[in-house]
Amino acid sequence: MPRQSLVAANWKMNGDLAGIRELVGEISTGVEPDASTEVLICAPYVYLPEMQRLLVDTPIKWGAQNVSEFEKGAYTGEISVSMLKDFGCEFVIVGHSERRHVFGESDQQVAAKFNVVNKAGLTPILCLGELLEERQGGTTEEVISRQLNEALNCAGIESFENAVIAYEPVWAIGTGHTATPEQAEEVHAFIRLQLARHSDEIADRIKILYGGSVKADNAAELFSRADIDGGLIGGASLVASDFLTICQSTR
Ligand code: 13P
Protein backbone atom coordinates (compact mmCIF):
# COMPACT_ATOMS: atom_id res chain seq x y z
CA MET A 1 0.00 0.00 0.00
CA PRO A 2 1.40 3.44 -0.83
CA ARG A 3 2.24 5.55 2.18
CA GLN A 4 0.02 8.54 2.88
CA SER A 5 1.94 11.83 2.52
CA LEU A 6 2.26 14.42 5.25
CA VAL A 7 2.98 18.10 4.79
CA ALA A 8 3.71 19.79 8.10
CA ALA A 9 4.16 23.49 8.77
CA ASN A 10 6.69 24.43 11.41
CA TRP A 11 5.92 28.06 12.15
CA LYS A 12 8.82 28.28 14.65
CA MET A 13 8.68 31.49 16.75
CA ASN A 14 6.74 33.55 14.22
CA GLY A 15 3.39 35.28 14.05
CA ASP A 16 0.98 36.96 16.40
CA LEU A 17 -2.63 36.19 17.25
CA ALA A 18 -4.13 38.32 14.48
CA GLY A 19 -1.66 37.05 11.89
CA ILE A 20 -2.18 33.43 12.87
CA ARG A 21 -5.96 33.76 12.60
CA GLU A 22 -5.56 35.18 9.11
CA LEU A 23 -3.05 32.53 8.01
CA VAL A 24 -5.12 29.62 9.37
CA GLY A 25 -8.19 31.07 7.65
CA GLU A 26 -6.39 31.21 4.30
CA ILE A 27 -4.86 27.75 4.66
CA SER A 28 -8.04 26.04 5.79
CA THR A 29 -10.06 27.64 2.99
CA GLY A 30 -7.51 26.53 0.42
CA VAL A 31 -6.77 22.99 1.58
CA GLU A 32 -8.59 20.40 -0.49
CA PRO A 33 -9.51 17.38 1.62
CA ASP A 34 -7.50 14.54 0.18
CA ALA A 35 -7.08 11.09 1.65
CA SER A 36 -3.60 10.75 0.17
CA THR A 37 -2.13 13.75 2.02
CA GLU A 38 -2.36 14.82 5.62
CA VAL A 39 -1.79 18.50 6.47
CA LEU A 40 -0.45 19.59 9.86
CA ILE A 41 0.47 22.90 11.47
CA CYS A 42 2.94 23.01 14.38
CA ALA A 43 2.29 26.31 16.12
CA PRO A 44 3.94 28.05 19.09
CA TYR A 45 2.62 26.66 22.40
CA VAL A 46 0.55 29.69 23.39
CA TYR A 47 -1.47 29.59 20.18
CA LEU A 48 -2.45 25.91 20.49
CA PRO A 49 -5.84 26.63 22.15
CA GLU A 50 -6.59 28.97 19.27
CA MET A 51 -5.43 26.37 16.74
CA GLN A 52 -7.84 23.90 18.30
CA ARG A 53 -10.68 26.39 18.09
CA LEU A 54 -9.92 27.27 14.47
CA LEU A 55 -9.10 23.82 13.12
CA VAL A 56 -11.35 21.43 15.02
CA ASP A 57 -13.86 21.12 12.18
CA THR A 58 -11.32 21.07 9.35
CA PRO A 59 -9.19 18.25 7.92
CA ILE A 60 -6.06 20.06 9.15
CA LYS A 61 -4.26 18.72 12.23
CA TRP A 62 -2.26 20.80 14.71
CA GLY A 63 0.71 20.03 16.88
CA ALA A 64 3.57 21.41 18.97
CA GLN A 65 7.17 22.19 18.13
CA ASN A 66 8.68 20.82 21.34
CA VAL A 67 7.75 19.23 24.67
CA SER A 68 9.32 18.50 28.03
CA GLU A 69 10.82 15.06 28.57
CA PHE A 70 9.34 15.14 32.08
CA GLU A 71 5.80 14.21 33.00
CA LYS A 72 5.15 17.01 35.53
CA GLY A 73 6.74 18.81 38.43
CA ALA A 74 9.20 21.56 39.22
CA TYR A 75 10.36 22.36 35.68
CA THR A 76 9.76 26.09 35.36
CA GLY A 77 8.84 27.20 31.87
CA GLU A 78 8.34 23.70 30.47
CA ILE A 79 5.24 22.20 28.83
CA SER A 80 4.25 18.57 29.38
CA VAL A 81 2.79 16.16 26.87
CA SER A 82 -0.48 15.91 28.84
CA MET A 83 -0.87 19.69 28.50
CA LEU A 84 -0.52 19.32 24.73
CA LYS A 85 -3.15 16.60 24.77
CA ASP A 86 -5.55 18.94 26.55
CA PHE A 87 -5.55 21.11 23.45
CA GLY A 88 -6.01 18.35 20.91
CA CYS A 89 -2.44 18.11 19.61
CA GLU A 90 -1.80 14.88 17.77
CA PHE A 91 1.80 15.53 16.70
CA VAL A 92 4.91 16.89 18.43
CA ILE A 93 8.19 17.77 16.75
CA VAL A 94 11.15 16.48 18.76
CA GLY A 95 14.84 17.11 18.21
CA HIS A 96 14.51 19.90 15.69
CA SER A 97 18.00 21.10 14.80
CA GLU A 98 17.30 24.46 16.43
CA ARG A 99 16.55 22.62 19.68
CA ARG A 100 19.70 20.54 19.30
CA HIS A 101 22.08 23.27 18.18
CA VAL A 102 20.70 26.53 19.63
CA PHE A 103 19.37 25.11 22.91
CA GLY A 104 21.87 22.30 23.35
CA GLU A 105 19.48 19.34 23.47
CA SER A 106 21.42 16.09 23.50
CA ASP A 107 20.61 12.91 21.59
CA GLN A 108 19.57 11.36 24.93
CA GLN A 109 17.23 14.23 25.76
CA VAL A 110 15.65 14.08 22.30
CA ALA A 111 15.20 10.33 22.66
CA ALA A 112 13.52 10.84 26.05
CA LYS A 113 11.14 13.35 24.48
CA PHE A 114 10.41 10.92 21.64
CA ASN A 115 9.57 8.26 24.20
CA VAL A 116 7.32 10.52 26.29
CA VAL A 117 5.31 11.64 23.25
CA ASN A 118 4.96 8.08 22.01
CA LYS A 119 3.86 6.73 25.38
CA ALA A 120 1.19 9.43 25.60
CA GLY A 121 -0.28 8.20 22.32
CA LEU A 122 0.74 11.24 20.29
CA THR A 123 2.88 11.05 17.16
CA PRO A 124 6.45 12.29 17.54
CA ILE A 125 8.11 13.80 14.48
CA LEU A 126 11.74 12.91 15.13
CA CYS A 127 14.12 15.30 13.35
CA LEU A 128 17.51 14.03 12.21
CA GLY A 129 20.16 15.91 10.30
CA GLU A 130 23.81 16.65 9.87
CA LEU A 131 25.74 19.93 10.04
CA LEU A 132 27.53 21.28 6.97
CA GLU A 133 30.95 20.28 8.32
CA GLU A 134 29.66 16.77 9.00
CA ARG A 135 28.43 16.42 5.41
CA GLN A 136 31.70 17.83 4.08
CA GLY A 137 33.62 15.49 6.37
CA GLY A 138 31.69 12.50 5.01
CA THR A 139 30.03 11.61 8.31
CA THR A 140 26.38 12.21 7.38
CA GLU A 141 25.36 8.55 7.79
CA GLU A 142 27.25 8.25 11.05
CA VAL A 143 25.44 11.28 12.49
CA ILE A 144 22.01 10.12 11.29
CA SER A 145 22.61 6.62 12.72
CA ARG A 146 23.72 8.02 16.06
CA GLN A 147 20.63 10.25 16.36
CA LEU A 148 18.29 7.46 15.23
CA ASN A 149 19.86 4.76 17.40
CA GLU A 150 19.47 6.85 20.51
CA ALA A 151 15.70 6.92 19.97
CA LEU A 152 15.65 3.22 19.03
CA ASN A 153 17.57 2.24 22.16
CA CYS A 154 15.43 4.40 24.41
CA ALA A 155 11.96 3.68 23.00
CA GLY A 156 12.33 0.47 20.98
CA ILE A 157 11.44 -0.29 17.38
CA GLU A 158 7.72 -0.76 18.25
CA SER A 159 7.49 2.93 19.10
CA PHE A 160 8.26 3.75 15.45
CA GLU A 161 4.92 2.22 14.49
CA ASN A 162 3.37 5.51 15.45
CA ALA A 163 6.12 7.97 14.60
CA VAL A 164 7.26 10.18 11.76
CA ILE A 165 10.87 10.96 10.89
CA ALA A 166 11.99 14.24 9.36
CA TYR A 167 15.36 14.44 7.66
CA GLU A 168 16.47 18.04 7.95
CA PRO A 169 20.07 18.69 6.92
CA VAL A 170 21.08 21.63 9.11
CA TRP A 171 22.87 23.35 6.21
CA ALA A 172 19.57 23.48 4.27
CA ILE A 173 17.42 25.01 7.01
CA GLY A 174 16.52 28.63 6.38
CA THR A 175 19.43 29.02 3.99
CA GLY A 176 17.76 28.60 0.60
CA HIS A 177 20.26 25.79 -0.10
CA THR A 178 17.79 22.94 -0.51
CA ALA A 179 19.26 19.44 -0.63
CA THR A 180 18.98 18.09 -4.15
CA PRO A 181 16.30 15.40 -4.55
CA GLU A 182 19.17 12.90 -4.99
CA GLN A 183 20.91 13.99 -1.77
CA ALA A 184 17.64 13.84 0.18
CA GLU A 185 16.54 10.51 -1.30
CA GLU A 186 19.91 8.96 -0.49
CA VAL A 187 19.57 9.78 3.22
CA HIS A 188 15.87 8.85 3.34
CA ALA A 189 16.65 5.44 1.85
CA PHE A 190 19.49 5.06 4.36
CA ILE A 191 17.13 5.83 7.28
CA ARG A 192 14.59 3.30 5.99
CA LEU A 193 17.34 0.70 5.68
CA GLN A 194 18.45 1.30 9.28
CA LEU A 195 14.87 0.72 10.49
CA ALA A 196 14.52 -2.38 8.28
CA ARG A 197 17.31 -3.99 10.29
CA HIS A 198 14.78 -4.08 13.14
CA SER A 199 11.47 -4.42 11.28
CA ASP A 200 10.78 -4.51 7.54
CA GLU A 201 7.16 -3.71 8.12
CA ILE A 202 7.80 -0.58 10.18
CA ALA A 203 10.52 0.58 7.79
CA ASP A 204 8.12 0.23 4.91
CA ARG A 205 5.24 2.01 6.63
CA ILE A 206 6.93 4.94 8.36
CA LYS A 207 6.69 8.40 6.83
CA ILE A 208 10.01 10.13 6.29
CA LEU A 209 9.65 13.85 5.59
CA TYR A 210 12.25 16.14 4.10
CA GLY A 211 12.82 19.60 5.61
CA GLY A 212 15.19 22.41 4.66
CA SER A 213 14.27 25.23 2.27
CA VAL A 214 11.30 23.41 0.74
CA LYS A 215 9.57 25.99 -1.44
CA ALA A 216 6.57 26.09 -3.76
CA ASP A 217 8.85 25.61 -6.76
CA ASN A 218 10.97 22.68 -5.54
CA ALA A 219 8.50 20.63 -3.49
CA ALA A 220 7.06 18.49 -6.30
CA GLU A 221 10.46 17.24 -7.40
CA LEU A 222 11.50 16.35 -3.85
CA PHE A 223 8.18 14.64 -3.09
CA SER A 224 8.39 12.57 -6.28
CA ARG A 225 11.25 10.49 -4.84
CA ALA A 226 10.43 7.00 -3.61
CA ASP A 227 11.39 7.49 0.04
CA ILE A 228 10.28 11.11 0.51
CA ASP A 229 6.78 11.09 1.98
CA GLY A 230 6.22 14.82 2.34
CA GLY A 231 7.88 17.77 4.01
CA LEU A 232 8.47 19.77 7.16
CA ILE A 233 8.16 23.35 6.01
CA GLY A 234 9.57 26.41 7.78
CA GLY A 235 9.63 29.79 6.02
CA ALA A 236 7.31 28.85 3.15
CA SER A 237 4.61 27.72 5.60
CA LEU A 238 4.13 31.32 6.72
CA VAL A 239 2.78 32.29 3.28
CA ALA A 240 -0.59 30.62 2.70
CA SER A 241 -0.36 30.41 -1.10
CA ASP A 242 3.14 28.87 -0.96
CA PHE A 243 2.15 26.37 1.71
CA LEU A 244 -0.96 25.35 -0.22
CA THR A 245 1.10 24.81 -3.39
CA ILE A 246 3.48 22.62 -1.36
CA CYS A 247 0.52 20.63 0.03
CA GLN A 248 -0.65 19.99 -3.53
CA SER A 249 2.83 18.93 -4.65
CA THR A 250 2.56 15.50 -3.09
CA ARG A 251 0.43 14.27 -5.99
P1 13P B 1 12.94 26.27 6.23
O1 13P B 1 11.86 25.65 5.38
O2 13P B 1 12.68 27.71 6.58
O3 13P B 1 14.30 26.02 5.66
O4 13P B 1 12.89 25.50 7.65
C1 13P B 1 12.91 24.12 7.65
C2 13P B 1 12.64 23.66 9.03
O5 13P B 1 13.45 23.82 9.91
C3 13P B 1 11.35 23.00 9.29
O6 13P B 1 11.34 22.40 10.53
mmCIF file of C-alpha atoms and ligand atoms in Angstrom:
data_model
loop_
_atom_site.group_PDB
_atom_site.id
_atom_site.type_symbol
_atom_site.label_atom_id
_atom_site.label_comp_id
_atom_site.label_asym_id
_atom_site.label_seq_id
_atom_site.Cartn_x
_atom_site.Cartn_y
_atom_site.Cartn_z
ATOM 1 C CA MET A 1 0.000 0.000 0.000
ATOM 2 C CA PRO A 2 1.400 3.439 -0.831
ATOM 3 C CA ARG A 3 2.237 5.554 2.182
ATOM 4 C CA GLN A 4 0.020 8.543 2.880
ATOM 5 C CA SER A 5 1.935 11.834 2.518
ATOM 6 C CA LEU A 6 2.265 14.420 5.254
ATOM 7 C CA VAL A 7 2.977 18.104 4.786
ATOM 8 C CA ALA A 8 3.713 19.788 8.097
ATOM 9 C CA ALA A 9 4.164 23.494 8.766
ATOM 10 C CA ASN A 10 6.693 24.430 11.410
ATOM 11 C CA TRP A 11 5.925 28.059 12.147
ATOM 12 C CA LYS A 12 8.816 28.280 14.648
ATOM 13 C CA MET A 13 8.680 31.495 16.751
ATOM 14 C CA ASN A 14 6.741 33.552 14.220
ATOM 15 C CA GLY A 15 3.388 35.276 14.055
ATOM 16 C CA ASP A 16 0.978 36.963 16.396
ATOM 17 C CA LEU A 17 -2.634 36.192 17.254
ATOM 18 C CA ALA A 18 -4.130 38.319 14.483
ATOM 19 C CA GLY A 19 -1.655 37.047 11.888
ATOM 20 C CA ILE A 20 -2.177 33.433 12.875
ATOM 21 C CA ARG A 21 -5.961 33.759 12.597
ATOM 22 C CA GLU A 22 -5.563 35.177 9.107
ATOM 23 C CA LEU A 23 -3.046 32.528 8.007
ATOM 24 C CA VAL A 24 -5.116 29.624 9.369
ATOM 25 C CA GLY A 25 -8.189 31.069 7.649
ATOM 26 C CA GLU A 26 -6.387 31.208 4.295
ATOM 27 C CA ILE A 27 -4.856 27.753 4.662
ATOM 28 C CA SER A 28 -8.044 26.043 5.793
ATOM 29 C CA THR A 29 -10.062 27.637 2.990
ATOM 30 C CA GLY A 30 -7.505 26.533 0.424
ATOM 31 C CA VAL A 31 -6.775 22.992 1.580
ATOM 32 C CA GLU A 32 -8.594 20.404 -0.488
ATOM 33 C CA PRO A 33 -9.515 17.378 1.616
ATOM 34 C CA ASP A 34 -7.503 14.544 0.176
ATOM 35 C CA ALA A 35 -7.083 11.089 1.648
ATOM 36 C CA SER A 36 -3.601 10.752 0.165
ATOM 37 C CA THR A 37 -2.130 13.753 2.015
ATOM 38 C CA GLU A 38 -2.356 14.820 5.622
ATOM 39 C CA VAL A 39 -1.793 18.496 6.474
ATOM 40 C CA LEU A 40 -0.449 19.589 9.856
ATOM 41 C CA ILE A 41 0.474 22.902 11.469
ATOM 42 C CA CYS A 42 2.936 23.015 14.375
ATOM 43 C CA ALA A 43 2.293 26.313 16.117
ATOM 44 C CA PRO A 44 3.940 28.051 19.086
ATOM 45 C CA TYR A 45 2.622 26.664 22.397
ATOM 46 C CA VAL A 46 0.548 29.686 23.392
ATOM 47 C CA TYR A 47 -1.465 29.586 20.184
ATOM 48 C CA LEU A 48 -2.450 25.915 20.494
ATOM 49 C CA PRO A 49 -5.842 26.634 22.151
ATOM 50 C CA GLU A 50 -6.585 28.973 19.267
ATOM 51 C CA MET A 51 -5.428 26.372 16.737
ATOM 52 C CA GLN A 52 -7.840 23.897 18.301
ATOM 53 C CA ARG A 53 -10.677 26.389 18.091
ATOM 54 C CA LEU A 54 -9.923 27.274 14.468
ATOM 55 C CA LEU A 55 -9.104 23.819 13.116
ATOM 56 C CA VAL A 56 -11.347 21.432 15.020
ATOM 57 C CA ASP A 57 -13.861 21.118 12.178
ATOM 58 C CA THR A 58 -11.320 21.073 9.355
ATOM 59 C CA PRO A 59 -9.193 18.250 7.922
ATOM 60 C CA ILE A 60 -6.056 20.059 9.149
ATOM 61 C CA LYS A 61 -4.265 18.722 12.233
ATOM 62 C CA TRP A 62 -2.264 20.799 14.714
ATOM 63 C CA GLY A 63 0.707 20.025 16.880
ATOM 64 C CA ALA A 64 3.567 21.409 18.974
ATOM 65 C CA GLN A 65 7.175 22.187 18.132
ATOM 66 C CA ASN A 66 8.683 20.824 21.335
ATOM 67 C CA VAL A 67 7.746 19.234 24.672
ATOM 68 C CA SER A 68 9.318 18.500 28.032
ATOM 69 C CA GLU A 69 10.825 15.056 28.568
ATOM 70 C CA PHE A 70 9.344 15.141 32.081
ATOM 71 C CA GLU A 71 5.796 14.212 33.001
ATOM 72 C CA LYS A 72 5.154 17.006 35.534
ATOM 73 C CA GLY A 73 6.741 18.811 38.432
ATOM 74 C CA ALA A 74 9.204 21.559 39.221
ATOM 75 C CA TYR A 75 10.358 22.363 35.682
ATOM 76 C CA THR A 76 9.757 26.087 35.364
ATOM 77 C CA GLY A 77 8.843 27.199 31.870
ATOM 78 C CA GLU A 78 8.340 23.695 30.467
ATOM 79 C CA ILE A 79 5.243 22.197 28.834
ATOM 80 C CA SER A 80 4.245 18.573 29.383
ATOM 81 C CA VAL A 81 2.793 16.163 26.872
ATOM 82 C CA SER A 82 -0.479 15.912 28.843
ATOM 83 C CA MET A 83 -0.869 19.694 28.501
ATOM 84 C CA LEU A 84 -0.516 19.324 24.729
ATOM 85 C CA LYS A 85 -3.148 16.596 24.768
ATOM 86 C CA ASP A 86 -5.548 18.936 26.553
ATOM 87 C CA PHE A 87 -5.546 21.106 23.449
ATOM 88 C CA GLY A 88 -6.010 18.348 20.907
ATOM 89 C CA CYS A 89 -2.443 18.114 19.605
ATOM 90 C CA GLU A 90 -1.797 14.883 17.770
ATOM 91 C CA PHE A 91 1.795 15.525 16.704
ATOM 92 C CA VAL A 92 4.908 16.895 18.428
ATOM 93 C CA ILE A 93 8.191 17.775 16.746
ATOM 94 C CA VAL A 94 11.153 16.484 18.763
ATOM 95 C CA GLY A 95 14.838 17.113 18.212
ATOM 96 C CA HIS A 96 14.511 19.904 15.687
ATOM 97 C CA SER A 97 18.001 21.098 14.803
ATOM 98 C CA GLU A 98 17.298 24.464 16.428
ATOM 99 C CA ARG A 99 16.547 22.623 19.685
ATOM 100 C CA ARG A 100 19.702 20.544 19.303
ATOM 101 C CA HIS A 101 22.084 23.269 18.179
ATOM 102 C CA VAL A 102 20.701 26.531 19.627
ATOM 103 C CA PHE A 103 19.375 25.114 22.910
ATOM 104 C CA GLY A 104 21.869 22.300 23.353
ATOM 105 C CA GLU A 105 19.476 19.338 23.469
ATOM 106 C CA SER A 106 21.423 16.095 23.502
ATOM 107 C CA ASP A 107 20.609 12.909 21.590
ATOM 108 C CA GLN A 108 19.573 11.361 24.931
ATOM 109 C CA GLN A 109 17.230 14.232 25.761
ATOM 110 C CA VAL A 110 15.648 14.085 22.299
ATOM 111 C CA ALA A 111 15.202 10.326 22.665
ATOM 112 C CA ALA A 112 13.520 10.840 26.054
ATOM 113 C CA LYS A 113 11.137 13.354 24.478
ATOM 114 C CA PHE A 114 10.409 10.920 21.636
ATOM 115 C CA ASN A 115 9.571 8.264 24.200
ATOM 116 C CA VAL A 116 7.323 10.523 26.290
ATOM 117 C CA VAL A 117 5.305 11.641 23.248
ATOM 118 C CA ASN A 118 4.962 8.078 22.013
ATOM 119 C CA LYS A 119 3.862 6.731 25.377
ATOM 120 C CA ALA A 120 1.193 9.431 25.599
ATOM 121 C CA GLY A 121 -0.282 8.203 22.324
ATOM 122 C CA LEU A 122 0.744 11.242 20.290
ATOM 123 C CA THR A 123 2.880 11.048 17.159
ATOM 124 C CA PRO A 124 6.454 12.293 17.540
ATOM 125 C CA ILE A 125 8.114 13.803 14.480
ATOM 126 C CA LEU A 126 11.744 12.915 15.131
ATOM 127 C CA CYS A 127 14.123 15.298 13.347
ATOM 128 C CA LEU A 128 17.509 14.026 12.211
ATOM 129 C CA GLY A 129 20.160 15.909 10.296
ATOM 130 C CA GLU A 130 23.813 16.646 9.866
ATOM 131 C CA LEU A 131 25.738 19.929 10.038
ATOM 132 C CA LEU A 132 27.528 21.281 6.966
ATOM 133 C CA GLU A 133 30.948 20.284 8.321
ATOM 134 C CA GLU A 134 29.660 16.768 9.001
ATOM 135 C CA ARG A 135 28.429 16.424 5.406
ATOM 136 C CA GLN A 136 31.695 17.833 4.085
ATOM 137 C CA GLY A 137 33.619 15.489 6.368
ATOM 138 C CA GLY A 138 31.694 12.499 5.006
ATOM 139 C CA THR A 139 30.034 11.610 8.311
ATOM 140 C CA THR A 140 26.379 12.207 7.376
ATOM 141 C CA GLU A 141 25.364 8.547 7.786
ATOM 142 C CA GLU A 142 27.252 8.246 11.053
ATOM 143 C CA VAL A 143 25.442 11.279 12.495
ATOM 144 C CA ILE A 144 22.014 10.120 11.293
ATOM 145 C CA SER A 145 22.611 6.619 12.718
ATOM 146 C CA ARG A 146 23.715 8.018 16.064
ATOM 147 C CA GLN A 147 20.632 10.248 16.364
ATOM 148 C CA LEU A 148 18.290 7.465 15.233
ATOM 149 C CA ASN A 149 19.863 4.763 17.397
ATOM 150 C CA GLU A 150 19.475 6.853 20.509
ATOM 151 C CA ALA A 151 15.697 6.915 19.971
ATOM 152 C CA LEU A 152 15.647 3.222 19.031
ATOM 153 C CA ASN A 153 17.573 2.244 22.157
ATOM 154 C CA CYS A 154 15.434 4.402 24.407
ATOM 155 C CA ALA A 155 11.965 3.676 23.003
ATOM 156 C CA GLY A 156 12.327 0.466 20.983
ATOM 157 C CA ILE A 157 11.443 -0.286 17.377
ATOM 158 C CA GLU A 158 7.724 -0.758 18.254
ATOM 159 C CA SER A 159 7.494 2.932 19.104
ATOM 160 C CA PHE A 160 8.258 3.754 15.454
ATOM 161 C CA GLU A 161 4.916 2.219 14.490
ATOM 162 C CA ASN A 162 3.371 5.513 15.451
ATOM 163 C CA ALA A 163 6.122 7.968 14.599
ATOM 164 C CA VAL A 164 7.260 10.181 11.756
ATOM 165 C CA ILE A 165 10.870 10.960 10.887
ATOM 166 C CA ALA A 166 11.990 14.244 9.363
ATOM 167 C CA TYR A 167 15.357 14.443 7.664
ATOM 168 C CA GLU A 168 16.474 18.037 7.954
ATOM 169 C CA PRO A 169 20.071 18.695 6.919
ATOM 170 C CA VAL A 170 21.080 21.633 9.106
ATOM 171 C CA TRP A 171 22.867 23.354 6.213
ATOM 172 C CA ALA A 172 19.575 23.479 4.270
ATOM 173 C CA ILE A 173 17.419 25.008 7.011
ATOM 174 C CA GLY A 174 16.518 28.629 6.378
ATOM 175 C CA THR A 175 19.431 29.017 3.989
ATOM 176 C CA GLY A 176 17.759 28.605 0.603
ATOM 177 C CA HIS A 177 20.260 25.793 -0.103
ATOM 178 C CA THR A 178 17.791 22.936 -0.506
ATOM 179 C CA ALA A 179 19.262 19.436 -0.625
ATOM 180 C CA THR A 180 18.978 18.087 -4.151
ATOM 181 C CA PRO A 181 16.296 15.401 -4.546
ATOM 182 C CA GLU A 182 19.172 12.903 -4.995
ATOM 183 C CA GLN A 183 20.906 13.989 -1.775
ATOM 184 C CA ALA A 184 17.641 13.838 0.176
ATOM 185 C CA GLU A 185 16.542 10.510 -1.303
ATOM 186 C CA GLU A 186 19.910 8.955 -0.491
ATOM 187 C CA VAL A 187 19.575 9.780 3.215
ATOM 188 C CA HIS A 188 15.869 8.848 3.340
ATOM 189 C CA ALA A 189 16.654 5.440 1.853
ATOM 190 C CA PHE A 190 19.491 5.058 4.360
ATOM 191 C CA ILE A 191 17.132 5.827 7.279
ATOM 192 C CA ARG A 192 14.590 3.298 5.989
ATOM 193 C CA LEU A 193 17.344 0.704 5.680
ATOM 194 C CA GLN A 194 18.448 1.298 9.280
ATOM 195 C CA LEU A 195 14.875 0.722 10.487
ATOM 196 C CA ALA A 196 14.520 -2.376 8.282
ATOM 197 C CA ARG A 197 17.315 -3.991 10.285
ATOM 198 C CA HIS A 198 14.784 -4.084 13.142
ATOM 199 C CA SER A 199 11.468 -4.423 11.277
ATOM 200 C CA ASP A 200 10.780 -4.512 7.538
ATOM 201 C CA GLU A 201 7.157 -3.712 8.123
ATOM 202 C CA ILE A 202 7.801 -0.584 10.182
ATOM 203 C CA ALA A 203 10.525 0.575 7.794
ATOM 204 C CA ASP A 204 8.116 0.235 4.910
ATOM 205 C CA ARG A 205 5.242 2.013 6.629
ATOM 206 C CA ILE A 206 6.931 4.944 8.363
ATOM 207 C CA LYS A 207 6.693 8.396 6.831
ATOM 208 C CA ILE A 208 10.013 10.132 6.287
ATOM 209 C CA LEU A 209 9.653 13.852 5.590
ATOM 210 C CA TYR A 210 12.254 16.141 4.101
ATOM 211 C CA GLY A 211 12.822 19.603 5.606
ATOM 212 C CA GLY A 212 15.189 22.410 4.664
ATOM 213 C CA SER A 213 14.270 25.229 2.272
ATOM 214 C CA VAL A 214 11.304 23.410 0.740
ATOM 215 C CA LYS A 215 9.568 25.990 -1.438
ATOM 216 C CA ALA A 216 6.567 26.093 -3.762
ATOM 217 C CA ASP A 217 8.852 25.606 -6.764
ATOM 218 C CA ASN A 218 10.971 22.676 -5.542
ATOM 219 C CA ALA A 219 8.503 20.629 -3.487
ATOM 220 C CA ALA A 220 7.063 18.492 -6.302
ATOM 221 C CA GLU A 221 10.465 17.239 -7.405
ATOM 222 C CA LEU A 222 11.505 16.352 -3.849
ATOM 223 C CA PHE A 223 8.179 14.643 -3.088
ATOM 224 C CA SER A 224 8.387 12.574 -6.280
ATOM 225 C CA ARG A 225 11.245 10.494 -4.840
ATOM 226 C CA ALA A 226 10.433 7.001 -3.614
ATOM 227 C CA ASP A 227 11.389 7.487 0.035
ATOM 228 C CA ILE A 228 10.285 11.106 0.511
ATOM 229 C CA ASP A 229 6.782 11.093 1.978
ATOM 230 C CA GLY A 230 6.218 14.821 2.340
ATOM 231 C CA GLY A 231 7.877 17.769 4.007
ATOM 232 C CA LEU A 232 8.466 19.765 7.164
ATOM 233 C CA ILE A 233 8.156 23.346 6.013
ATOM 234 C CA GLY A 234 9.574 26.411 7.777
ATOM 235 C CA GLY A 235 9.625 29.787 6.019
ATOM 236 C CA ALA A 236 7.308 28.846 3.151
ATOM 237 C CA SER A 237 4.608 27.717 5.596
ATOM 238 C CA LEU A 238 4.126 31.321 6.720
ATOM 239 C CA VAL A 239 2.777 32.288 3.284
ATOM 240 C CA ALA A 240 -0.589 30.621 2.698
ATOM 241 C CA SER A 241 -0.364 30.408 -1.101
ATOM 242 C CA ASP A 242 3.136 28.875 -0.963
ATOM 243 C CA PHE A 243 2.152 26.371 1.706
ATOM 244 C CA LEU A 244 -0.964 25.355 -0.225
ATOM 245 C CA THR A 245 1.099 24.808 -3.387
ATOM 246 C CA ILE A 246 3.479 22.624 -1.362
ATOM 247 C CA CYS A 247 0.516 20.630 0.027
ATOM 248 C CA GLN A 248 -0.650 19.991 -3.527
ATOM 249 C CA SER A 249 2.829 18.930 -4.653
ATOM 250 C CA THR A 250 2.558 15.498 -3.089
ATOM 251 C CA ARG A 251 0.425 14.268 -5.989
HETATM 252 P P1 13P B 1 12.942 26.274 6.232
HETATM 253 O O1 13P B 1 11.863 25.654 5.382
HETATM 254 O O2 13P B 1 12.678 27.709 6.579
HETATM 255 O O3 13P B 1 14.301 26.024 5.661
HETATM 256 O O4 13P B 1 12.891 25.502 7.647
HETATM 257 C C1 13P B 1 12.908 24.120 7.654
HETATM 258 C C2 13P B 1 12.642 23.656 9.026
HETATM 259 O O5 13P B 1 13.451 23.825 9.912
HETATM 260 C C3 13P B 1 11.353 23.002 9.295
HETATM 261 O O6 13P B 1 11.338 22.404 10.534
#
